[in-house]
Every structure is written in C-alpha cells, then in structure tokens.
mmCIF file of C-alpha atoms in Angstrom:
data_model
loop_
_atom_site.group_PDB
_atom_site.id
_atom_site.type_symbol
_atom_site.label_atom_id
_atom_site.label_comp_id
_atom_site.label_asym_id
_atom_site.label_seq_id
_atom_site.Cartn_x
_atom_site.Cartn_y
_atom_site.Cartn_z
ATOM 1 C CA MET A 1 67.930 -9.423 1.320
ATOM 2 C CA LYS A 2 64.364 -10.787 1.417
ATOM 3 C CA ILE A 3 62.206 -8.471 3.515
ATOM 4 C CA ILE A 4 58.760 -9.597 4.737
ATOM 5 C CA ASP A 5 56.351 -7.457 6.730
ATOM 6 C CA ALA A 6 54.659 -9.606 9.402
ATOM 7 C CA HIS A 7 52.123 -6.987 10.560
ATOM 8 C CA SER A 8 50.165 -4.666 8.274
ATOM 9 C CA HIS A 9 46.579 -3.525 7.720
ATOM 10 C CA LEU A 10 44.291 -2.921 4.740
ATOM 11 C CA TRP A 11 40.739 -1.601 4.556
ATOM 12 C CA LEU A 12 38.389 0.064 2.107
ATOM 13 C CA ARG A 13 36.589 2.124 4.731
ATOM 14 C CA GLN A 14 36.467 2.363 8.498
ATOM 15 C CA ASP A 15 32.892 2.244 9.734
ATOM 16 C CA THR A 16 32.568 0.565 13.101
ATOM 17 C CA VAL A 17 32.047 1.003 16.836
ATOM 18 C CA VAL A 18 34.535 -0.027 19.544
ATOM 19 C CA ASP A 19 33.801 0.335 23.266
ATOM 20 C CA GLY A 20 30.635 2.190 22.331
ATOM 21 C CA LYS A 21 32.548 4.858 20.395
ATOM 22 C CA PRO A 22 32.318 5.303 16.605
ATOM 23 C CA ILE A 23 35.214 5.054 14.167
ATOM 24 C CA ARG A 24 34.492 6.536 10.743
ATOM 25 C CA THR A 25 36.544 7.396 7.678
ATOM 26 C CA LEU A 26 36.514 11.133 6.964
ATOM 27 C CA GLU A 27 38.652 12.803 4.270
ATOM 28 C CA ASN A 28 42.305 13.638 3.664
ATOM 29 C CA GLY A 29 43.453 10.553 5.546
ATOM 30 C CA ARG A 30 41.598 11.448 8.718
ATOM 31 C CA SER A 31 39.168 9.362 10.746
ATOM 32 C CA LEU A 32 36.785 10.033 13.593
ATOM 33 C CA PHE A 33 38.400 7.836 16.220
ATOM 34 C CA MET A 34 36.627 7.322 19.528
ATOM 35 C CA GLY A 35 35.538 10.905 19.977
ATOM 36 C CA GLU A 36 38.385 12.766 18.268
ATOM 37 C CA VAL A 37 39.683 13.313 14.751
ATOM 38 C CA ARG A 38 42.964 11.489 14.121
ATOM 39 C CA GLN A 39 45.296 11.318 11.137
ATOM 40 C CA MET A 40 44.753 7.638 10.366
ATOM 41 C CA LEU A 41 46.464 7.661 6.931
ATOM 42 C CA PRO A 42 48.920 9.953 5.158
ATOM 43 C CA PRO A 43 47.033 13.102 4.053
ATOM 44 C CA PHE A 44 47.529 12.383 0.350
ATOM 45 C CA ILE A 45 45.203 9.366 0.630
ATOM 46 C CA THR A 46 42.298 11.765 0.371
ATOM 47 C CA ASP A 47 39.510 9.188 -0.021
ATOM 48 C CA GLY A 48 40.517 7.155 3.045
ATOM 49 C CA ARG A 49 40.841 3.925 1.029
ATOM 50 C CA ASN A 50 43.804 1.987 2.398
ATOM 51 C CA THR A 51 44.064 -0.350 -0.580
ATOM 52 C CA ALA A 52 46.330 -3.226 -1.557
ATOM 53 C CA GLU A 53 47.467 -1.301 -4.642
ATOM 54 C CA ILE A 54 48.726 1.657 -2.605
ATOM 55 C CA PHE A 55 50.456 -0.721 -0.220
ATOM 56 C CA LEU A 56 52.072 -2.639 -3.087
ATOM 57 C CA SER A 57 53.477 0.612 -4.435
ATOM 58 C CA ASN A 58 55.017 1.275 -1.019
ATOM 59 C CA MET A 59 56.297 -2.293 -0.808
ATOM 60 C CA ASP A 60 57.932 -2.121 -4.227
ATOM 61 C CA TYR A 61 59.536 1.226 -3.415
ATOM 62 C CA ALA A 62 60.855 -0.120 -0.092
ATOM 63 C CA GLN A 63 61.875 -3.474 -1.663
ATOM 64 C CA VAL A 64 59.565 -5.510 0.577
ATOM 65 C CA THR A 65 58.798 -8.911 -0.926
ATOM 66 C CA ALA A 66 55.557 -9.807 0.860
ATOM 67 C CA ALA A 67 53.334 -8.787 3.748
ATOM 68 C CA VAL A 68 51.039 -10.414 6.270
ATOM 69 C CA VAL A 69 47.782 -8.471 6.586
ATOM 70 C CA VAL A 70 46.230 -8.729 10.042
ATOM 71 C CA GLN A 71 42.948 -7.222 11.244
ATOM 72 C CA GLU A 72 41.849 -5.040 14.152
ATOM 73 C CA PHE A 73 38.401 -4.149 15.489
ATOM 74 C CA ILE A 74 39.110 -0.415 15.024
ATOM 75 C CA ASP A 75 39.162 -0.920 11.244
ATOM 76 C CA GLY A 76 36.001 -2.999 11.104
ATOM 77 C CA VAL A 77 35.823 -6.542 9.767
ATOM 78 C CA GLN A 78 37.438 -6.579 6.319
ATOM 79 C CA ASN A 79 37.075 -10.273 5.376
ATOM 80 C CA ASP A 80 35.294 -9.724 2.059
ATOM 81 C CA TYR A 81 37.907 -7.247 0.833
ATOM 82 C CA LEU A 82 40.867 -9.266 2.074
ATOM 83 C CA GLU A 83 39.508 -12.398 0.400
ATOM 84 C CA GLN A 84 39.687 -10.501 -2.907
ATOM 85 C CA VAL A 85 43.192 -9.237 -2.107
ATOM 86 C CA GLN A 86 44.418 -12.725 -1.271
ATOM 87 C CA LYS A 87 43.131 -14.147 -4.545
ATOM 88 C CA LYS A 88 44.438 -11.292 -6.681
ATOM 89 C CA TYR A 89 47.884 -10.940 -5.104
ATOM 90 C CA GLN A 90 48.515 -14.358 -3.581
ATOM 91 C CA ASP A 91 52.275 -14.102 -4.103
ATOM 92 C CA ARG A 92 52.528 -10.806 -2.188
ATOM 93 C CA PHE A 93 49.989 -11.033 0.639
ATOM 94 C CA LEU A 94 48.968 -13.508 3.309
ATOM 95 C CA CYS A 95 45.680 -12.150 4.678
ATOM 96 C CA CYS A 96 44.228 -13.011 8.076
ATOM 97 C CA CYS A 97 40.488 -13.318 8.545
ATOM 98 C CA MET A 98 38.746 -12.080 11.687
ATOM 99 C CA ALA A 99 35.470 -12.516 13.568
ATOM 100 C CA ASP A 100 33.798 -10.413 16.228
ATOM 101 C CA TYR A 101 34.739 -12.555 19.234
ATOM 102 C CA ARG A 102 32.417 -10.515 21.446
ATOM 103 C CA GLN A 103 29.439 -12.134 19.713
ATOM 104 C CA ALA A 104 28.564 -15.786 20.399
ATOM 105 C CA GLY A 105 28.895 -18.147 17.455
ATOM 106 C CA TYR A 106 32.172 -16.763 16.160
ATOM 107 C CA SER A 107 33.778 -20.212 16.032
ATOM 108 C CA ASP A 108 31.341 -21.402 13.366
ATOM 109 C CA TYR A 109 31.943 -18.180 11.428
ATOM 110 C CA VAL A 110 35.698 -18.742 11.558
ATOM 111 C CA ARG A 111 35.164 -22.250 10.203
ATOM 112 C CA SER A 112 33.299 -20.766 7.228
ATOM 113 C CA LEU A 113 36.121 -18.285 6.658
ATOM 114 C CA LEU A 114 38.693 -21.071 6.598
ATOM 115 C CA ASP A 115 36.462 -22.887 4.109
ATOM 116 C CA ARG A 116 36.647 -19.760 1.935
ATOM 117 C CA GLY A 117 40.429 -20.137 1.751
ATOM 118 C CA PHE A 118 41.865 -18.051 4.568
ATOM 119 C CA LYS A 119 44.974 -19.609 6.078
ATOM 120 C CA ALA A 120 45.390 -17.351 9.094
ATOM 121 C CA LEU A 121 43.231 -15.715 11.763
ATOM 122 C CA ALA A 122 43.742 -12.424 13.593
ATOM 123 C CA ILE A 123 42.617 -11.733 17.158
ATOM 124 C CA PRO A 124 42.996 -8.256 18.697
ATOM 125 C CA GLY A 125 43.298 -9.751 22.160
ATOM 126 C CA HIS A 126 43.699 -6.355 23.789
ATOM 127 C CA ARG A 127 40.172 -5.376 22.658
ATOM 128 C CA LEU A 128 38.118 -8.248 24.027
ATOM 129 C CA GLY A 129 36.408 -6.164 26.703
ATOM 130 C CA MET A 130 32.635 -6.520 26.997
ATOM 131 C CA PRO A 131 30.205 -3.570 27.234
ATOM 132 C CA GLY A 132 28.977 -4.583 30.679
ATOM 133 C CA GLY A 133 32.465 -5.103 32.058
ATOM 134 C CA GLY A 134 34.976 -7.922 32.034
ATOM 135 C CA ARG A 135 36.394 -9.447 28.869
ATOM 136 C CA ILE A 136 36.329 -12.567 26.761
ATOM 137 C CA SER A 137 38.832 -15.085 28.095
ATOM 138 C CA LEU A 138 41.258 -16.635 25.622
ATOM 139 C CA THR A 139 40.614 -19.964 27.354
ATOM 140 C CA CYS A 140 36.808 -19.936 27.307
ATOM 141 C CA PRO A 141 35.219 -23.020 25.677
ATOM 142 C CA GLU A 142 34.401 -21.350 22.356
ATOM 143 C CA MET A 143 37.870 -19.826 22.021
ATOM 144 C CA MET A 144 39.536 -23.142 22.788
ATOM 145 C CA SER A 145 37.292 -24.900 20.273
ATOM 146 C CA MET A 146 38.322 -22.349 17.678
ATOM 147 C CA PHE A 147 42.018 -22.761 18.478
ATOM 148 C CA HIS A 148 41.728 -26.533 18.059
ATOM 149 C CA LEU A 149 40.055 -25.896 14.692
ATOM 150 C CA LEU A 150 42.971 -23.695 13.601
ATOM 151 C CA GLU A 151 45.426 -26.360 14.718
ATOM 152 C CA GLU A 152 43.502 -29.035 12.828
ATOM 153 C CA ARG A 153 43.402 -26.919 9.653
ATOM 154 C CA LYS A 154 47.085 -25.932 10.014
ATOM 155 C CA ALA A 155 46.044 -22.276 10.029
ATOM 156 C CA ILE A 156 48.139 -19.600 11.723
ATOM 157 C CA LEU A 157 47.009 -17.456 14.655
ATOM 158 C CA SER A 158 48.117 -13.812 14.721
ATOM 159 C CA ILE A 159 47.265 -12.236 18.076
ATOM 160 C CA THR A 160 47.959 -9.058 20.007
ATOM 161 C CA LEU A 161 47.682 -9.006 23.791
ATOM 162 C CA GLU A 162 46.875 -6.564 26.559
ATOM 163 C CA ASP A 163 49.790 -4.627 28.041
ATOM 164 C CA GLY A 164 52.138 -6.606 30.213
ATOM 165 C CA ALA A 165 51.502 -10.121 31.477
ATOM 166 C CA ALA A 166 47.706 -9.958 31.937
ATOM 167 C CA GLN A 167 46.930 -12.533 29.235
ATOM 168 C CA VAL A 168 50.192 -14.483 29.339
ATOM 169 C CA PRO A 169 48.842 -17.285 31.604
ATOM 170 C CA GLU A 170 45.897 -17.757 29.233
ATOM 171 C CA MET A 171 48.263 -17.913 26.264
ATOM 172 C CA GLU A 172 50.379 -20.498 28.081
ATOM 173 C CA GLU A 173 47.252 -22.628 28.472
ATOM 174 C CA VAL A 174 46.332 -22.218 24.794
ATOM 175 C CA ILE A 175 49.863 -23.214 23.752
ATOM 176 C CA SER A 176 49.750 -26.252 26.047
ATOM 177 C CA GLU A 177 46.348 -27.328 24.698
ATOM 178 C CA CYS A 178 47.317 -26.755 21.047
ATOM 179 C CA PRO A 179 51.047 -27.514 20.796
ATOM 180 C CA ASN A 180 50.989 -27.642 16.991
ATOM 181 C CA LEU A 181 49.171 -24.329 16.530
ATOM 182 C CA LYS A 182 51.481 -21.742 14.966
ATOM 183 C CA ILE A 183 51.131 -18.432 16.823
ATOM 184 C CA ALA A 184 52.541 -14.993 16.054
ATOM 185 C CA VAL A 185 52.267 -12.522 18.938
ATOM 186 C CA GLY A 186 52.190 -8.905 17.782
ATOM 187 C CA HIS A 187 53.262 -5.447 18.934
ATOM 188 C CA PHE A 188 56.520 -6.906 20.296
ATOM 189 C CA GLY A 189 54.941 -7.530 23.673
ATOM 190 C CA MET A 190 53.890 -3.857 23.941
ATOM 191 C CA VAL A 191 57.558 -3.207 24.493
ATOM 192 C CA THR A 192 57.379 0.213 26.158
ATOM 193 C CA ARG A 193 54.947 -1.032 28.813
ATOM 194 C CA PRO A 194 55.829 -2.782 32.099
ATOM 195 C CA ASP A 195 56.394 -6.557 32.020
ATOM 196 C CA TRP A 196 56.707 -6.665 28.217
ATOM 197 C CA LEU A 197 59.335 -9.392 28.431
ATOM 198 C CA GLU A 198 56.728 -11.765 29.860
ATOM 199 C CA GLN A 199 55.068 -11.751 26.436
ATOM 200 C CA ILE A 200 58.428 -12.183 24.693
ATOM 201 C CA LYS A 201 59.069 -15.316 26.748
ATOM 202 C CA LEU A 202 56.095 -16.979 25.032
ATOM 203 C CA ALA A 203 58.403 -17.351 22.023
ATOM 204 C CA ARG A 204 60.379 -19.960 23.959
ATOM 205 C CA HIS A 205 57.664 -22.367 22.838
ATOM 206 C CA THR A 206 58.420 -24.157 19.569
ATOM 207 C CA ASN A 207 55.515 -22.841 17.474
ATOM 208 C CA VAL A 208 55.383 -19.277 18.846
ATOM 209 C CA MET A 209 56.977 -16.223 17.232
ATOM 210 C CA MET A 210 57.062 -12.539 18.162
ATOM 211 C CA GLU A 211 56.589 -9.772 15.587
ATOM 212 C CA SER A 212 57.386 -6.101 15.944
ATOM 213 C CA GLY A 213 54.303 -4.503 14.379
ATOM 214 C CA GLY A 214 53.904 -1.046 15.916
ATOM 215 C CA ILE A 215 57.367 -0.824 17.456
ATOM 216 C CA THR A 216 58.046 2.564 15.829
ATOM 217 C CA TRP A 217 54.701 3.785 17.207
ATOM 218 C CA LEU A 218 55.651 2.583 20.689
ATOM 219 C CA PHE A 219 58.982 4.429 20.429
ATOM 220 C CA ASN A 220 57.498 7.414 18.591
ATOM 221 C CA ASP A 221 58.593 9.869 21.313
ATOM 222 C CA GLU A 222 62.261 9.163 20.654
ATOM 223 C CA PHE A 223 61.715 8.960 16.855
ATOM 224 C CA TYR A 224 64.130 7.853 14.130
ATOM 225 C CA PRO A 225 66.555 6.063 14.331
ATOM 226 C CA PHE A 226 64.635 4.479 17.227
ATOM 227 C CA LYS A 227 67.667 3.462 19.266
ATOM 228 C CA GLY A 228 65.414 2.303 22.101
ATOM 229 C CA ALA A 229 63.614 -0.032 19.707
ATOM 230 C CA VAL A 230 66.922 -1.506 18.546
ATOM 231 C CA LYS A 231 67.965 -2.089 22.167
ATOM 232 C CA ALA A 232 64.642 -3.809 22.824
ATOM 233 C CA ILE A 233 65.093 -6.081 19.797
ATOM 234 C CA ARG A 234 68.576 -6.921 21.047
ATOM 235 C CA GLU A 235 67.241 -7.662 24.550
ATOM 236 C CA ALA A 236 64.473 -9.891 23.179
ATOM 237 C CA ALA A 237 66.920 -11.730 20.916
ATOM 238 C CA ASP A 238 69.228 -12.383 23.858
ATOM 239 C CA LEU A 239 66.254 -13.820 25.737
ATOM 240 C CA VAL A 240 64.634 -16.074 23.103
ATOM 241 C CA GLY A 241 66.953 -15.977 20.057
ATOM 242 C CA MET A 242 66.810 -13.803 16.939
ATOM 243 C CA ASN A 243 65.328 -16.768 15.055
ATOM 244 C CA LYS A 244 62.098 -16.254 17.061
ATOM 245 C CA LEU A 245 61.582 -12.597 16.105
ATOM 246 C CA MET A 246 60.044 -11.021 12.993
ATOM 247 C CA TRP A 247 59.798 -7.478 11.677
ATOM 248 C CA GLY A 248 56.376 -5.864 11.279
ATOM 249 C CA SER A 249 55.550 -2.301 10.295
ATOM 250 C CA ASP A 250 51.928 -1.764 11.441
ATOM 251 C CA TYR A 251 51.370 -0.106 8.042
ATOM 252 C CA PRO A 252 49.665 2.271 7.323
ATOM 253 C CA ARG A 253 49.225 3.899 10.731
ATOM 254 C CA THR A 254 52.946 4.265 11.340
ATOM 255 C CA ILE A 255 53.618 5.998 8.029
ATOM 256 C CA THR A 256 51.751 9.100 9.115
ATOM 257 C CA ALA A 257 54.987 9.848 11.033
ATOM 258 C CA ILE A 258 57.673 8.110 8.973
ATOM 259 C CA THR A 259 58.033 6.572 5.523
ATOM 260 C CA TYR A 260 57.435 2.869 5.027
ATOM 261 C CA ARG A 261 61.120 2.257 4.319
ATOM 262 C CA MET A 262 62.076 4.028 7.558
ATOM 263 C CA SER A 263 60.009 1.463 9.485
ATOM 264 C CA TYR A 264 62.814 -1.070 8.924
ATOM 265 C CA ASP A 265 65.725 1.099 7.716
ATOM 266 C CA PHE A 266 66.722 1.908 11.297
ATOM 267 C CA ILE A 267 67.432 -1.795 11.803
ATOM 268 C CA LEU A 268 69.599 -2.014 8.706
ATOM 269 C CA LYS A 269 71.676 0.934 9.911
ATOM 270 C CA SER A 270 72.177 -0.395 13.437
ATOM 271 C CA ASP A 271 75.553 -1.770 14.546
ATOM 272 C CA MET A 272 73.925 -3.629 17.468
ATOM 273 C CA ILE A 273 72.553 -6.345 15.184
ATOM 274 C CA SER A 274 74.750 -8.516 12.951
ATOM 275 C CA SER A 275 74.183 -8.890 9.210
ATOM 276 C CA GLN A 276 72.990 -12.469 9.685
ATOM 277 C CA GLU A 277 70.556 -11.400 12.413
ATOM 278 C CA LYS A 278 69.191 -8.611 10.216
ATOM 279 C CA GLU A 279 68.432 -11.125 7.479
ATOM 280 C CA GLN A 280 66.673 -13.359 10.015
ATOM 281 C CA PHE A 281 64.644 -10.585 11.625
ATOM 282 C CA LEU A 282 63.673 -8.737 8.463
ATOM 283 C CA GLY A 283 62.641 -11.674 6.326
ATOM 284 C CA LEU A 284 63.999 -15.187 6.726
ATOM 285 C CA ASN A 285 62.141 -15.949 9.970
ATOM 286 C CA ALA A 286 58.817 -14.787 8.538
ATOM 287 C CA ALA A 287 59.379 -16.674 5.284
ATOM 288 C CA ARG A 288 59.917 -19.874 7.269
ATOM 289 C CA PHE A 289 57.078 -19.340 9.742
ATOM 290 C CA TYR A 290 54.405 -18.289 7.229
ATOM 291 C CA GLY A 291 55.634 -20.481 4.386
ATOM 292 C CA ILE A 292 56.245 -17.534 2.058
ATOM 293 C CA ASP A 293 58.459 -18.548 -0.849
ATOM 294 C CA THR A 294 57.904 -15.537 -3.124
ATOM 295 C CA GLU A 295 61.002 -14.389 -4.995
ATOM 296 C CA ILE A 296 60.878 -10.979 -6.699
ATOM 297 C CA ASP A 297 63.683 -8.908 -8.145
ATOM 298 C CA MET A 298 63.139 -5.345 -6.931
ATOM 299 C CA PRO A 299 66.113 -3.155 -7.777
ATOM 300 C CA TYR A 300 66.676 -0.006 -5.750
ATOM 301 C CA ILE A 301 65.285 3.084 -7.485
ATOM 302 C CA LYS A 302 67.116 6.305 -6.693
ATOM 303 C CA ASN A 303 65.130 9.238 -5.418
ATOM 304 C CA MET A 304 65.179 12.550 -7.251
ATOM 305 C CA SER A 305 66.814 14.048 -4.146
ATOM 306 C CA GLU A 306 69.825 11.708 -4.361
#
C-alpha cells in the first residue's frame, strides 16, 4: 500500500512571536510556547532540530512513501530550509512555502517564492488575527490576487481554518473566484469542534480536498486506537466520499504522544473502513491530488520486541 502523509512540519529552529507571545526552541525537545514550556518534539531530539533526515528515518520505518510539508506561524517562516529540503529530497517531499500574511506586500513575496521553485503554499488561516483586533480576510484584495496567482501557476493551496464555519463563506468565495485552484483544507475541519462538518462540505467542490493532519491530537483524550477519529472519518466519507479525504499526521507534534506509525495504524486496524477505502485515504488520493508518483520498496522491518 502506498502511504502519503498530507500534513507534516519541518524546522531547524523555532524563533518567532505569535499574538505578541514568543516561541523559542529550548532543549530536550521542549519549546517556550506562548508563556509556557511545552514538549514540542520527542525528548530524544535534544537539539530541537526537526530535520528532514530525522523525518525520513521515521517515514522509512513506518513505510511512508512521501510527505507534504506545510508551514505554521508558530514554527516561524522556514522557506530557506524547505527550499533546500525540496531540492535534496524531491522524490520524498513536497514542501509548501509561506509568507507572513499579516504584513502588506505578501503577494509579491509569494510570487518570488514560486519563482524559486515552490509548487505549493501554506496558510495558517486560524492565525490571521491582527494585533489591534480583527483578522485578515481570506477575500481581501491582496489575498484574492495571491489566489489567482496560485491558480495561474498551477500551485496548490494548503490551508487550515478557524474552528467551525467562521471562514467557510470566505472559502466558498475563493473557490468560486478560482475554480481551478487546487485546495487542501487541513485539520479535518477541526473535527472535535462544533460545526466541523461545514468545513468538510467544502470538499464537495471539484478541486477541494480535506486532510486529517492533527486528528490524533484532536482525539488525544480518547487516545489509541482513536475510535472517535475513525467514526469521524467514516462520517466525512459518507458526506463527501472517501475519494475526497487524505491522511495527514501533523508530524512531529503528534509523536510526542504516539509513534509515527500509530498515527495511521489505527486506520489500518479499523473494521469500519474497507480495504479499498484505506488505500484511498492513506495514499492514493494524495498521490493523485499532489501529483506524487514516487515508488519506493520499503519492506517491513521487525522490531526487537517482536
């Protein structure tokens, strides 16, 4: 089975400010995160460097063929590093670029990033709040200009949204304005929050997909085997079709609680999803949507405990 991760993160160091609060890499996998120390990475990553090489080792162990690397403001802008990753491991990673959309002129910056070879753009739509109040609208003139640029360049948009349906009308307008823009909506609609299905319904549009990055975090209270997450995937599939859904891990944040393999293993073990649907959800849909044709033979390696 080809397995493709549609939502992951890489960074060399966290050193940024979000909502006026600092985020800084510490040691032993910890970060100062908005006023408190959090375990951002597994504790054995002592230098805080969340590198492509460590991720590839996890991918090979878990038999994951390729991964889409998105970006988030809480990690800082990682374009320079991800450009290197994309060039070095082009058969294993599709890396999204990102701009600070809270600063005017980001559309021109995105154009320069596309010129550098990026084929996808990430927007943490749930973090577009402005210091003085309010937030950047997804339908403001500069955003819409940028979306038309992505459509023109045949680049992919990977976006996460605020909880519930708050930004759904704006997304409907973007989709209407840019019908050929390929869009992946992340965090599975923030599935444990009210009105999450309103985000899922966006996938009824031809060029829109939903990916499940962070679903094990959202169902962390119930923990493995995440039966609530499986039920949610089933409910979403019944609403829009399994061919519109993609697996994402939200690596590495989720593997502070579980292993990387566990972030999809619970789906493999479920009897609520057919074998054909598992193949679609775990890899085939993402391969089609992102144009990933990588083929790698990764035999299963037994653990010492087996």
